[in-house]
mmCIF file of C-alpha atoms in Angstrom:
data_model
loop_
_atom_site.group_PDB
_atom_site.id
_atom_site.type_symbol
_atom_site.label_atom_id
_atom_site.label_comp_id
_atom_site.label_asym_id
_atom_site.label_seq_id
_atom_site.Cartn_x
_atom_site.Cartn_y
_atom_site.Cartn_z
ATOM 1 C CA MET A 298 -21.969 -3.412 -18.135
ATOM 2 C CA GLY A 299 -23.689 -1.961 -14.823
ATOM 3 C CA LEU A 300 -23.184 -2.818 -11.477
ATOM 4 C CA GLY A 301 -24.931 -5.541 -10.998
ATOM 5 C CA ALA A 302 -23.107 -6.821 -13.908
ATOM 6 C CA VAL A 303 -20.000 -6.436 -12.244
ATOM 7 C CA LYS A 304 -21.088 -8.211 -9.190
ATOM 8 C CA ARG A 305 -22.285 -11.150 -11.306
ATOM 9 C CA ASN A 306 -18.814 -11.765 -13.013
ATOM 10 C CA LEU A 307 -17.145 -11.571 -9.124
ATOM 11 C CA THR A 308 -19.605 -14.151 -8.149
ATOM 12 C CA ALA A 309 -18.593 -16.050 -11.015
ATOM 13 C CA VAL A 310 -14.829 -15.473 -10.460
ATOM 14 C CA LEU A 311 -15.661 -16.702 -6.540
ATOM 15 C CA VAL A 312 -17.399 -19.851 -8.120
ATOM 16 C CA GLN A 313 -14.520 -20.957 -9.926
ATOM 17 C CA ASN A 314 -12.108 -20.044 -7.450
ATOM 18 C CA CYS A 315 -13.767 -22.438 -5.542
ATOM 19 C CA ALA A 316 -13.249 -25.508 -8.023
ATOM 20 C CA THR A 317 -9.717 -24.374 -8.548
ATOM 21 C CA ASN A 318 -8.848 -24.292 -5.107
ATOM 22 C CA LEU A 319 -10.516 -27.486 -4.739
ATOM 23 C CA LEU A 320 -9.174 -29.695 -7.849
ATOM 24 C CA ILE A 321 -5.275 -28.467 -6.184
ATOM 25 C CA LEU A 322 -6.164 -31.139 -3.405
ATOM 26 C CA ALA A 323 -5.730 -33.420 -6.262
ATOM 27 C CA ILE A 324 -2.109 -33.540 -6.696
ATOM 28 C CA PRO A 325 -1.248 -34.189 -3.296
ATOM 29 C CA VAL A 326 -4.229 -37.016 -2.557
ATOM 30 C CA TYR A 327 -2.746 -38.204 -5.787
ATOM 31 C CA LEU A 328 0.769 -38.866 -4.664
ATOM 32 C CA PHE A 329 -0.581 -40.335 -1.016
ATOM 33 C CA GLN A 330 -2.902 -42.705 -3.028
ATOM 34 C CA ILE A 331 0.473 -44.158 -5.057
ATOM 35 C CA SER A 332 2.386 -44.264 -1.738
ATOM 36 C CA ASP A 333 -0.039 -45.880 0.319
ATOM 37 C CA ARG A 334 -2.142 -47.915 -2.057
ATOM 38 C CA VAL A 335 -0.353 -48.384 -5.655
ATOM 39 C CA LEU A 336 3.526 -49.630 -3.977
ATOM 40 C CA THR A 337 1.721 -51.809 -1.683
ATOM 41 C CA SER A 338 -0.669 -53.568 -3.525
ATOM 42 C CA ARG A 339 1.286 -53.364 -6.751
ATOM 43 C CA SER A 340 -1.895 -53.308 -8.941
ATOM 44 C CA VAL A 341 -1.920 -51.824 -11.939
ATOM 45 C CA ASP A 342 -5.307 -51.126 -12.567
ATOM 46 C CA THR A 343 -5.667 -48.750 -9.471
ATOM 47 C CA LEU A 344 -2.528 -46.762 -10.704
ATOM 48 C CA ILE A 345 -4.314 -46.211 -14.028
ATOM 49 C CA MET A 346 -7.304 -44.984 -12.743
ATOM 50 C CA LEU A 347 -5.728 -42.825 -10.456
ATOM 51 C CA THR A 348 -3.850 -41.092 -13.024
ATOM 52 C CA ILE A 349 -6.755 -40.860 -15.128
ATOM 53 C CA ILE A 350 -8.547 -39.169 -12.288
ATOM 54 C CA ILE A 351 -5.514 -36.827 -11.634
ATOM 55 C CA VAL A 352 -5.228 -35.816 -15.430
ATOM 56 C CA GLY A 353 -9.027 -34.795 -15.519
ATOM 57 C CA ALA A 354 -8.551 -33.325 -11.813
ATOM 58 C CA VAL A 355 -5.514 -31.024 -13.357
ATOM 59 C CA VAL A 356 -6.945 -30.316 -16.963
ATOM 60 C CA PHE A 357 -10.091 -28.692 -14.870
ATOM 61 C CA GLN A 358 -8.301 -27.111 -12.736
ATOM 62 C CA ALA A 359 -6.435 -25.475 -15.465
ATOM 63 C CA ILE A 360 -9.517 -24.564 -17.217
ATOM 64 C CA PHE A 361 -11.371 -22.863 -14.283
ATOM 65 C CA ASP A 362 -8.298 -20.863 -13.479
ATOM 66 C CA ALA A 363 -8.466 -19.870 -17.411
ATOM 67 C CA PHE A 364 -11.993 -18.582 -17.010
ATOM 68 C CA ARG A 365 -11.694 -16.594 -13.972
ATOM 69 C CA ARG A 366 -8.797 -14.580 -15.336
ATOM 70 C CA PHE A 367 -10.817 -14.036 -18.647
ATOM 71 C CA ILE A 368 -13.766 -12.826 -16.592
ATOM 72 C CA LEU A 369 -11.588 -10.307 -14.653
ATOM 73 C CA MET A 370 -9.702 -9.578 -17.418
ATOM 74 C CA ARG A 371 -13.305 -8.635 -19.455
ATOM 75 C CA THR A 372 -14.341 -6.912 -16.506
ATOM 76 C CA ALA A 373 -11.722 -5.069 -15.886
ATOM 77 C CA VAL A 374 -11.546 -3.622 -19.508
ATOM 78 C CA GLU A 375 -15.205 -3.063 -19.924
ATOM 79 C CA VAL A 376 -15.141 -1.217 -16.546
ATOM 80 C CA ALA A 377 -12.389 1.121 -17.772
ATOM 81 C CA ALA A 378 -14.002 2.031 -21.037
ATOM 82 C CA ARG A 379 -17.571 2.843 -19.347
ATOM 83 C CA LEU A 380 -15.703 4.772 -16.411
ATOM 84 C CA GLY A 381 -13.138 6.488 -18.549
ATOM 85 C CA ALA A 382 -15.249 8.709 -20.486
ATOM 86 C CA PRO A 383 -16.985 10.304 -17.529
ATOM 87 C CA ILE A 384 -14.019 10.294 -15.122
ATOM 88 C CA LEU A 385 -12.276 12.820 -18.091
ATOM 89 C CA SER A 386 -15.052 15.213 -18.372
ATOM 90 C CA ALA A 387 -15.489 15.392 -14.314
ATOM 91 C CA ALA A 388 -11.743 16.167 -14.116
ATOM 92 C CA ALA A 389 -11.966 18.368 -17.324
ATOM 93 C CA HIS A 390 -14.522 20.594 -15.598
ATOM 94 C CA ALA A 391 -13.025 20.355 -12.100
ATOM 95 C CA SER A 392 -9.213 21.493 -13.399
ATOM 96 C CA GLN A 393 -10.741 25.155 -14.557
ATOM 97 C CA HIS A 394 -11.048 25.872 -10.664
ATOM 98 C CA GLY A 395 -8.335 23.375 -9.682
ATOM 99 C CA THR A 396 -4.436 22.883 -10.252
ATOM 100 C CA GLY A 397 -4.309 19.880 -13.223
ATOM 101 C CA ARG A 398 -3.885 17.405 -10.850
ATOM 102 C CA GLU A 399 -7.642 16.471 -11.348
ATOM 103 C CA TYR A 400 -6.306 14.170 -14.644
ATOM 104 C CA GLN A 401 -4.657 11.803 -11.823
ATOM 105 C CA THR A 402 -8.000 10.430 -11.028
ATOM 106 C CA LEU A 403 -7.403 8.706 -14.616
ATOM 107 C CA GLY A 404 -4.482 7.145 -13.195
ATOM 108 C CA ASP A 405 -6.241 5.398 -10.202
ATOM 109 C CA LEU A 406 -8.350 4.065 -13.024
ATOM 110 C CA GLN A 407 -5.802 2.340 -14.793
ATOM 111 C CA THR A 408 -4.002 1.392 -11.208
ATOM 112 C CA LEU A 409 -7.905 -0.151 -10.737
ATOM 113 C CA ARG A 410 -7.955 -2.115 -14.281
ATOM 114 C CA GLY A 411 -4.164 -3.208 -13.504
ATOM 115 C CA PHE A 412 -5.207 -4.792 -9.974
ATOM 116 C CA LEU A 413 -8.333 -6.386 -11.558
ATOM 117 C CA THR A 414 -6.180 -8.522 -13.874
ATOM 118 C CA SER A 415 -3.291 -9.278 -11.994
ATOM 119 C CA GLY A 416 -2.141 -12.166 -10.157
ATOM 120 C CA THR A 417 -2.456 -9.893 -6.942
ATOM 121 C CA LEU A 418 -6.310 -10.393 -6.331
ATOM 122 C CA ILE A 419 -6.616 -14.119 -7.284
ATOM 123 C CA SER A 420 -3.671 -14.462 -4.716
ATOM 124 C CA PHE A 421 -5.867 -12.449 -2.034
ATOM 125 C CA LEU A 422 -8.860 -14.519 -3.123
ATOM 126 C CA ASP A 423 -7.249 -18.063 -3.045
ATOM 127 C CA VAL A 424 -5.898 -16.849 1.121
ATOM 128 C CA PRO A 425 -9.463 -18.259 2.334
ATOM 129 C CA PHE A 426 -8.706 -21.903 1.213
ATOM 130 C CA ALA A 427 -4.999 -22.227 2.828
ATOM 131 C CA PRO A 428 -7.004 -23.278 6.038
ATOM 132 C CA LEU A 429 -8.753 -26.029 4.120
ATOM 133 C CA PHE A 430 -5.602 -27.049 2.277
ATOM 134 C CA ILE A 431 -3.538 -27.521 5.528
ATOM 135 C CA PHE A 432 -6.697 -28.983 7.297
ATOM 136 C CA ALA A 433 -6.987 -32.052 4.264
ATOM 137 C CA ILE A 434 -3.444 -32.722 4.208
ATOM 138 C CA PHE A 435 -3.697 -33.482 8.186
ATOM 139 C CA LEU A 436 -6.522 -35.641 7.079
ATOM 140 C CA VAL A 437 -4.399 -37.300 4.561
ATOM 141 C CA HIS A 438 -1.792 -37.905 7.685
ATOM 142 C CA PRO A 439 -0.515 -35.244 10.489
ATOM 143 C CA HIS A 440 3.153 -35.864 9.953
ATOM 144 C CA LEU A 441 2.425 -34.207 6.147
ATOM 145 C CA GLY A 442 -0.222 -31.560 7.569
ATOM 146 C CA SER A 443 2.709 -30.465 9.957
ATOM 147 C CA ILE A 444 5.198 -30.145 7.044
ATOM 148 C CA VAL A 445 2.748 -28.132 5.377
ATOM 149 C CA VAL A 446 2.189 -25.624 8.505
ATOM 150 C CA ALA A 447 6.133 -25.441 8.871
ATOM 151 C CA THR A 448 6.507 -24.382 5.370
ATOM 152 C CA SER A 449 3.304 -22.295 5.369
ATOM 153 C CA LEU A 450 5.083 -20.122 8.718
ATOM 154 C CA LEU A 451 8.200 -20.327 6.975
ATOM 155 C CA LEU A 452 6.994 -18.070 3.304
ATOM 156 C CA LEU A 453 5.161 -15.916 5.991
ATOM 157 C CA VAL A 454 8.053 -15.203 7.632
ATOM 158 C CA VAL A 455 10.086 -14.898 4.118
ATOM 159 C CA THR A 456 6.779 -12.522 3.200
ATOM 160 C CA LEU A 457 7.204 -10.347 5.832
ATOM 161 C CA ILE A 458 11.040 -9.748 5.534
ATOM 162 C CA ASN A 459 10.005 -9.035 1.687
ATOM 163 C CA ARG A 460 7.664 -6.543 2.559
ATOM 164 C CA ARG A 461 9.841 -4.831 5.059
ATOM 165 C CA ILE A 462 13.177 -4.543 2.889
ATOM 166 C CA THR A 463 10.896 -3.312 -0.101
ATOM 167 C CA ALA A 464 8.728 -1.363 1.376
ATOM 168 C CA LYS A 465 11.167 1.895 1.502
ATOM 169 C CA PRO A 466 12.780 1.451 -2.093
ATOM 170 C CA PHE A 467 9.336 0.894 -3.531
ATOM 171 C CA GLY A 468 8.270 4.051 -2.037
ATOM 172 C CA GLU A 469 11.355 6.078 -2.988
ATOM 173 C CA ALA A 470 10.702 4.518 -6.870
ATOM 174 C CA ASN A 471 7.142 5.945 -6.960
ATOM 175 C CA THR A 472 7.973 9.321 -5.041
ATOM 176 C CA ALA A 473 10.862 10.129 -7.689
ATOM 177 C CA GLN A 474 8.470 9.308 -10.381
ATOM 178 C CA SER A 475 5.677 10.690 -9.367
ATOM 179 C CA LYS A 476 7.934 13.950 -9.563
ATOM 180 C CA ALA A 477 9.067 13.213 -12.974
ATOM 181 C CA ASN A 478 5.257 13.435 -13.952
ATOM 182 C CA MET A 479 4.751 16.259 -12.601
ATOM 183 C CA HIS A 480 7.680 18.008 -14.443
ATOM 184 C CA LEU A 481 6.032 16.207 -17.691
ATOM 185 C CA ASP A 482 2.876 17.904 -16.671
ATOM 186 C CA SER A 483 4.564 21.335 -15.724
ATOM 187 C CA MET A 484 6.172 20.608 -19.332
ATOM 188 C CA ALA A 485 3.048 20.431 -20.935
ATOM 189 C CA ARG A 486 1.359 23.121 -19.668
ATOM 190 C CA ASN A 487 4.025 25.665 -20.199
ATOM 191 C CA SER A 488 5.847 24.386 -23.056
ATOM 192 C CA GLN A 489 5.933 28.036 -24.578
ATOM 193 C CA ILE A 490 7.240 29.467 -21.598
ATOM 194 C CA ILE A 491 10.131 26.964 -21.366
ATOM 195 C CA ASN A 492 10.406 27.374 -25.238
ATOM 196 C CA ALA A 493 10.759 31.237 -24.852
ATOM 197 C CA LEU A 494 13.149 30.953 -21.629
ATOM 198 C CA ALA A 495 15.444 28.431 -23.197
ATOM 199 C CA MET A 496 14.897 26.561 -20.173
ATOM 200 C CA ILE A 497 14.212 23.050 -21.695
ATOM 201 C CA PRO A 498 17.804 21.815 -21.092
ATOM 202 C CA GLU A 499 17.122 22.802 -17.005
ATOM 203 C CA THR A 500 13.508 20.935 -17.347
ATOM 204 C CA VAL A 501 14.927 17.683 -18.943
ATOM 205 C CA LYS A 502 17.778 17.547 -16.469
ATOM 206 C CA MET A 503 14.946 17.740 -13.422
ATOM 207 C CA TRP A 504 13.083 15.206 -15.235
ATOM 208 C CA GLY A 505 16.207 13.122 -15.713
ATOM 209 C CA ARG A 506 17.576 13.461 -12.083
ATOM 210 C CA ASP A 507 14.039 12.297 -10.893
ATOM 211 C CA THR A 508 13.555 9.314 -13.485
ATOM 212 C CA ALA A 509 17.344 7.744 -12.408
ATOM 213 C CA ASN A 510 16.771 7.932 -8.756
ATOM 214 C CA SER A 511 13.000 5.981 -9.422
ATOM 215 C CA LEU A 512 14.827 3.692 -11.365
ATOM 216 C CA THR A 513 17.926 3.061 -9.138
ATOM 217 C CA ALA A 514 14.899 2.740 -6.270
ATOM 218 C CA GLN A 515 13.003 0.355 -8.630
ATOM 219 C CA VAL A 516 16.452 -1.806 -9.185
ATOM 220 C CA ARG A 517 17.204 -2.065 -5.801
ATOM 221 C CA ALA A 518 13.853 -3.377 -4.499
ATOM 222 C CA GLN A 519 13.826 -5.610 -7.297
ATOM 223 C CA ASP A 520 17.070 -7.157 -6.072
ATOM 224 C CA ARG A 521 15.593 -7.857 -2.624
ATOM 225 C CA ASN A 522 12.541 -9.166 -4.125
ATOM 226 C CA ILE A 523 14.215 -11.574 -6.779
ATOM 227 C CA MET A 524 16.578 -13.114 -3.481
ATOM 228 C CA THR A 525 13.501 -13.082 -1.591
ATOM 229 C CA ALA A 526 11.342 -14.938 -4.490
ATOM 230 C CA ALA A 527 14.106 -17.535 -4.449
ATOM 231 C CA ALA A 528 14.239 -18.099 -0.914
ATOM 232 C CA SER A 529 10.327 -18.987 -1.196
ATOM 233 C CA ARG A 530 10.897 -21.372 -4.343
ATOM 234 C CA ILE A 531 13.269 -22.909 -2.457
ATOM 235 C CA ILE A 532 11.443 -23.656 0.806
ATOM 236 C CA ARG A 533 8.521 -24.675 -1.922
ATOM 237 C CA LEU A 534 10.860 -27.502 -3.504
ATOM 238 C CA LEU A 535 12.338 -28.560 -0.288
ATOM 239 C CA THR A 536 8.443 -28.785 1.275
ATOM 240 C CA GLN A 537 7.665 -31.154 -2.103
ATOM 241 C CA VAL A 538 11.012 -33.262 -1.634
ATOM 242 C CA SER A 539 9.701 -33.862 2.339
ATOM 243 C CA MET A 540 6.483 -34.331 1.270
ATOM 244 C CA LEU A 541 7.506 -37.146 -1.256
ATOM 245 C CA GLY A 542 9.935 -38.211 1.019
ATOM 246 C CA TRP A 543 7.838 -38.788 3.855
ATOM 247 C CA GLY A 544 5.035 -40.672 1.232
ATOM 248 C CA ARG A 545 7.794 -43.243 0.210
ATOM 249 C CA THR A 546 9.161 -44.213 3.645
ATOM 250 C CA TRP A 547 5.477 -44.460 5.301
ATOM 251 C CA PRO A 548 4.386 -47.650 3.150
ATOM 252 C CA LEU A 549 8.319 -48.999 3.722
ATOM 253 C CA MET A 550 8.040 -48.962 7.620
ATOM 254 C CA GLY A 551 4.773 -50.200 7.194
ATOM 255 C CA ARG A 552 2.716 -47.962 8.771
ATOM 256 C CA SER A 553 -1.040 -47.714 7.931
ATOM 257 C CA ARG A 554 -2.946 -44.785 7.046
ATOM 258 C CA ALA A 555 -4.353 -42.348 9.597
ATOM 259 C CA ALA A 556 -7.274 -42.307 11.503
ATOM 260 C CA TRP A 557 -10.493 -40.480 10.146
#
Protein backbone atom coordinates (compact mmCIF):
# COMPACT_ATOMS: atom_id res chain seq x y z
CA MET A 1 0.00 0.00 0.00
CA GLY A 2 1.47 3.30 -1.10
CA LEU A 3 0.74 6.84 -0.06
CA GLY A 4 -1.94 7.07 -2.75
CA ALA A 5 -3.79 4.06 -1.33
CA VAL A 6 -3.67 5.59 2.15
CA LYS A 7 -5.17 8.81 0.78
CA ARG A 8 -7.92 6.85 -0.97
CA ASN A 9 -8.72 4.98 2.22
CA LEU A 10 -8.88 8.18 4.23
CA THR A 11 -11.11 9.74 1.57
CA ALA A 12 -13.45 6.75 1.83
CA VAL A 13 -13.46 7.16 5.61
CA LEU A 14 -14.40 10.84 5.25
CA VAL A 15 -17.28 9.99 2.90
CA GLN A 16 -18.61 7.34 5.27
CA ASN A 17 -18.08 9.74 8.15
CA CYS A 18 -20.36 12.27 6.42
CA ALA A 19 -23.05 9.64 5.94
CA THR A 20 -22.74 8.47 9.55
CA ASN A 21 -23.12 11.95 10.99
CA LEU A 22 -26.04 12.83 8.74
CA LEU A 23 -27.88 9.68 9.77
CA ILE A 24 -27.39 10.56 13.44
CA LEU A 25 -29.94 13.33 12.86
CA ALA A 26 -32.60 10.69 12.22
CA ILE A 27 -33.24 9.99 15.90
CA PRO A 28 -34.02 13.56 17.06
CA VAL A 29 -36.12 14.11 13.93
CA TYR A 30 -38.00 10.87 14.68
CA LEU A 31 -38.70 11.93 18.26
CA PHE A 32 -39.89 15.31 17.09
CA GLN A 33 -42.17 13.80 14.45
CA ILE A 34 -43.75 11.51 17.03
CA SER A 35 -44.48 14.45 19.31
CA ASP A 36 -45.59 16.81 16.55
CA ARG A 37 -47.48 14.50 14.18
CA VAL A 38 -48.25 11.09 15.66
CA LEU A 39 -49.52 12.24 19.05
CA THR A 40 -51.65 14.98 17.52
CA SER A 41 -53.05 13.01 14.57
CA ARG A 42 -53.16 9.62 16.35
CA SER A 43 -52.23 8.03 13.02
CA VAL A 44 -50.89 4.50 13.37
CA ASP A 45 -49.85 4.43 9.71
CA THR A 46 -47.69 7.51 10.21
CA LEU A 47 -46.06 5.93 13.26
CA ILE A 48 -45.33 2.71 11.36
CA MET A 49 -43.83 4.57 8.40
CA LEU A 50 -41.67 6.77 10.63
CA THR A 51 -40.50 3.73 12.58
CA ILE A 52 -39.51 1.87 9.40
CA ILE A 53 -37.54 4.88 8.22
CA ILE A 54 -35.74 5.34 11.54
CA VAL A 55 -34.88 1.63 11.76
CA GLY A 56 -33.33 1.79 8.29
CA ALA A 57 -31.42 4.95 9.18
CA VAL A 58 -30.05 3.42 12.39
CA VAL A 59 -28.99 0.23 10.58
CA PHE A 60 -27.21 2.15 7.82
CA GLN A 61 -25.58 4.44 10.39
CA ALA A 62 -24.16 1.42 12.20
CA ILE A 63 -22.98 -0.12 8.91
CA PHE A 64 -21.21 3.06 7.80
CA ASP A 65 -19.61 3.44 11.24
CA ALA A 66 -18.38 -0.16 11.15
CA PHE A 67 -16.97 0.22 7.63
CA ARG A 68 -15.00 3.35 8.49
CA ARG A 69 -13.49 1.58 11.50
CA PHE A 70 -12.65 -1.48 9.37
CA ILE A 71 -10.89 0.71 6.81
CA LEU A 72 -8.92 2.60 9.47
CA MET A 73 -7.86 -0.62 11.17
CA ARG A 74 -6.60 -2.20 7.94
CA THR A 75 -4.90 1.02 6.90
CA ALA A 76 -3.08 1.18 10.24
CA VAL A 77 -1.95 -2.45 9.99
CA GLU A 78 -0.77 -2.00 6.41
CA VAL A 79 1.13 1.19 7.26
CA ALA A 80 2.87 -0.55 10.16
CA ALA A 81 3.73 -3.56 7.99
CA ARG A 82 5.09 -1.41 5.16
CA LEU A 83 7.09 1.01 7.29
CA GLY A 84 8.23 -1.33 10.07
CA ALA A 85 11.12 -2.97 8.21
CA PRO A 86 12.54 0.24 6.65
CA ILE A 87 12.34 2.08 9.97
CA LEU A 88 14.03 -0.79 11.82
CA SER A 89 16.81 -0.96 9.22
CA ALA A 90 17.38 2.79 9.39
CA ALA A 91 17.41 2.69 13.20
CA ALA A 92 19.92 -0.18 13.18
CA HIS A 93 22.29 1.75 10.90
CA ALA A 94 21.87 4.96 12.90
CA SER A 95 22.45 3.20 16.23
CA GLN A 96 26.03 2.37 15.23
CA HIS A 97 26.93 6.00 15.81
CA GLY A 98 24.20 6.85 18.31
CA THR A 99 22.95 5.98 21.78
CA GLY A 100 20.51 3.24 20.84
CA ARG A 101 17.51 5.47 21.28
CA GLU A 102 16.98 5.39 17.52
CA TYR A 103 14.94 2.23 18.05
CA GLN A 104 12.32 4.32 19.84
CA THR A 105 11.18 5.35 16.35
CA LEU A 106 9.44 1.98 16.18
CA GLY A 107 7.49 3.04 19.23
CA ASP A 108 6.41 6.16 17.35
CA LEU A 109 5.16 3.93 14.53
CA GLN A 110 3.14 1.90 17.01
CA THR A 111 1.72 5.15 18.40
CA LEU A 112 0.66 6.16 14.88
CA ARG A 113 -1.00 2.80 14.35
CA GLY A 114 -2.80 3.12 17.67
CA PHE A 115 -3.99 6.61 16.77
CA LEU A 116 -5.45 5.42 13.46
CA THR A 117 -7.42 2.67 15.19
CA SER A 118 -8.44 4.65 18.25
CA GLY A 119 -11.67 6.48 18.87
CA THR A 120 -9.70 9.74 19.05
CA LEU A 121 -9.40 10.00 15.28
CA ILE A 122 -13.09 9.18 14.81
CA SER A 123 -14.03 11.87 17.33
CA PHE A 124 -11.76 14.35 15.57
CA LEU A 125 -13.46 13.60 12.24
CA ASP A 126 -16.89 14.03 13.84
CA VAL A 127 -16.14 17.51 15.22
CA PRO A 128 -16.82 19.47 11.96
CA PHE A 129 -20.35 18.04 11.87
CA ALA A 130 -21.30 19.37 15.31
CA PRO A 131 -22.39 22.81 13.98
CA LEU A 132 -24.49 21.09 11.30
CA PHE A 133 -26.17 18.96 13.94
CA ILE A 134 -26.91 21.99 16.12
CA PHE A 135 -28.23 23.94 13.13
CA ALA A 136 -30.56 21.07 12.21
CA ILE A 137 -31.90 20.96 15.77
CA PHE A 138 -32.50 24.71 15.63
CA LEU A 139 -34.55 24.19 12.48
CA VAL A 140 -36.71 21.71 14.37
CA HIS A 141 -37.29 24.27 17.13
CA PRO A 142 -35.17 27.07 18.64
CA HIS A 143 -35.80 25.84 22.18
CA LEU A 144 -34.43 22.40 21.33
CA GLY A 145 -31.46 24.05 19.67
CA SER A 146 -30.85 26.10 22.80
CA ILE A 147 -30.84 22.93 24.89
CA VAL A 148 -28.25 21.37 22.56
CA VAL A 149 -26.07 24.50 22.61
CA ALA A 150 -26.18 24.66 26.42
CA THR A 151 -25.26 20.98 26.56
CA SER A 152 -22.36 21.49 24.16
CA LEU A 153 -21.01 24.34 26.27
CA LEU A 154 -21.29 22.29 29.46
CA LEU A 155 -19.53 19.34 27.83
CA LEU A 156 -16.80 21.68 26.59
CA VAL A 157 -16.29 22.99 30.12
CA VAL A 158 -16.13 19.44 31.48
CA THR A 159 -13.61 18.50 28.78
CA LEU A 160 -11.39 21.48 29.60
CA ILE A 161 -11.57 20.66 33.30
CA ASN A 162 -10.71 17.03 32.56
CA ARG A 163 -7.73 18.06 30.48
CA ARG A 164 -6.50 20.41 33.18
CA ILE A 165 -6.76 17.95 36.07
CA THR A 166 -5.39 14.93 34.17
CA ALA A 167 -2.56 16.50 32.16
CA LYS A 168 -0.08 16.55 35.05
CA PRO A 169 -0.61 12.97 36.31
CA PHE A 170 -0.62 11.59 32.77
CA GLY A 171 2.62 13.45 32.08
CA GLU A 172 4.16 12.08 35.27
CA ALA A 173 3.03 8.58 34.32
CA ASN A 174 4.58 8.84 30.85
CA THR A 175 7.83 10.24 32.24
CA ALA A 176 8.13 7.49 34.83
CA GLN A 177 7.29 4.81 32.26
CA SER A 178 9.93 6.19 29.91
CA LYS A 179 12.50 5.95 32.70
CA ALA A 180 11.43 2.36 33.39
CA ASN A 181 11.78 1.49 29.71
CA MET A 182 15.22 3.07 29.64
CA HIS A 183 16.22 0.87 32.57
CA LEU A 184 15.04 -2.17 30.61
CA ASP A 185 17.03 -1.11 27.56
CA SER A 186 20.09 -0.54 29.72
CA MET A 187 19.71 -3.96 31.34
CA ALA A 188 19.39 -5.60 27.92
CA ARG A 189 22.51 -3.88 26.55
CA ASN A 190 24.63 -4.39 29.68
CA SER A 191 23.32 -7.73 30.91
CA GLN A 192 26.76 -9.31 31.16
CA ILE A 193 28.19 -6.44 33.19
CA ILE A 194 25.14 -6.35 35.47
CA ASN A 195 25.43 -10.08 36.16
CA ALA A 196 29.18 -9.89 36.69
CA LEU A 197 28.85 -7.07 39.22
CA ALA A 198 25.79 -8.64 40.91
CA MET A 199 23.75 -5.50 40.23
CA ILE A 200 20.51 -7.28 39.32
CA PRO A 201 18.70 -6.42 42.61
CA GLU A 202 19.60 -2.73 42.30
CA THR A 203 18.56 -2.46 38.66
CA VAL A 204 15.31 -4.34 39.29
CA LYS A 205 14.62 -2.02 42.23
CA MET A 206 15.18 1.05 40.05
CA TRP A 207 12.87 -0.34 37.36
CA GLY A 208 10.24 -1.25 39.95
CA ARG A 209 10.33 2.21 41.53
CA ASP A 210 9.78 3.97 38.21
CA THR A 211 7.09 1.49 37.18
CA ALA A 212 5.29 1.96 40.50
CA ASN A 213 5.44 5.73 40.10
CA SER A 214 4.01 5.40 36.60
CA LEU A 215 1.16 3.15 37.74
CA THR A 216 0.35 5.42 40.69
CA ALA A 217 0.16 8.47 38.43
CA GLN A 218 -1.96 6.55 35.91
CA VAL A 219 -4.43 5.52 38.61
CA ARG A 220 -4.67 9.10 39.84
CA ALA A 221 -5.25 10.38 36.31
CA GLN A 222 -7.77 7.67 35.45
CA ASP A 223 -9.72 8.31 38.66
CA ARG A 224 -10.15 11.93 37.63
CA ASN A 225 -10.92 10.89 34.07
CA ILE A 226 -13.65 8.53 35.28
CA MET A 227 -15.25 11.25 37.40
CA THR A 228 -15.39 13.73 34.53
CA ALA A 229 -16.68 10.99 32.21
CA ALA A 230 -19.48 10.32 34.70
CA ALA A 231 -20.30 14.04 34.78
CA SER A 232 -20.42 14.11 30.98
CA ARG A 233 -22.74 11.12 30.92
CA ILE A 234 -25.08 12.78 33.43
CA ILE A 235 -25.20 15.91 31.27
CA ARG A 236 -25.98 13.91 28.12
CA LEU A 237 -28.72 11.89 29.84
CA LEU A 238 -30.30 15.02 31.30
CA THR A 239 -30.19 16.57 27.84
CA GLN A 240 -32.11 13.62 26.41
CA VAL A 241 -34.65 13.93 29.22
CA SER A 242 -35.01 17.66 28.56
CA MET A 243 -35.52 17.19 24.83
CA LEU A 244 -38.02 14.38 25.33
CA GLY A 245 -39.86 16.39 27.97
CA TRP A 246 -40.04 19.42 25.72
CA GLY A 247 -41.18 17.24 22.83
CA ARG A 248 -44.09 15.93 24.92
CA THR A 249 -44.94 19.36 26.35
CA TRP A 250 -45.05 20.99 22.96
CA PRO A 251 -48.17 19.26 21.55
CA LEU A 252 -49.87 19.42 24.94
CA MET A 253 -49.54 23.18 24.90
CA GLY A 254 -50.97 23.26 21.38
CA ARG A 255 -47.99 25.00 19.83
CA SER A 256 -47.35 24.78 16.13
CA ARG A 257 -44.08 23.84 14.47
CA ALA A 258 -41.32 26.37 14.17
CA ALA A 259 -41.25 28.38 10.97
CA TRP A 260 -38.50 27.51 8.54
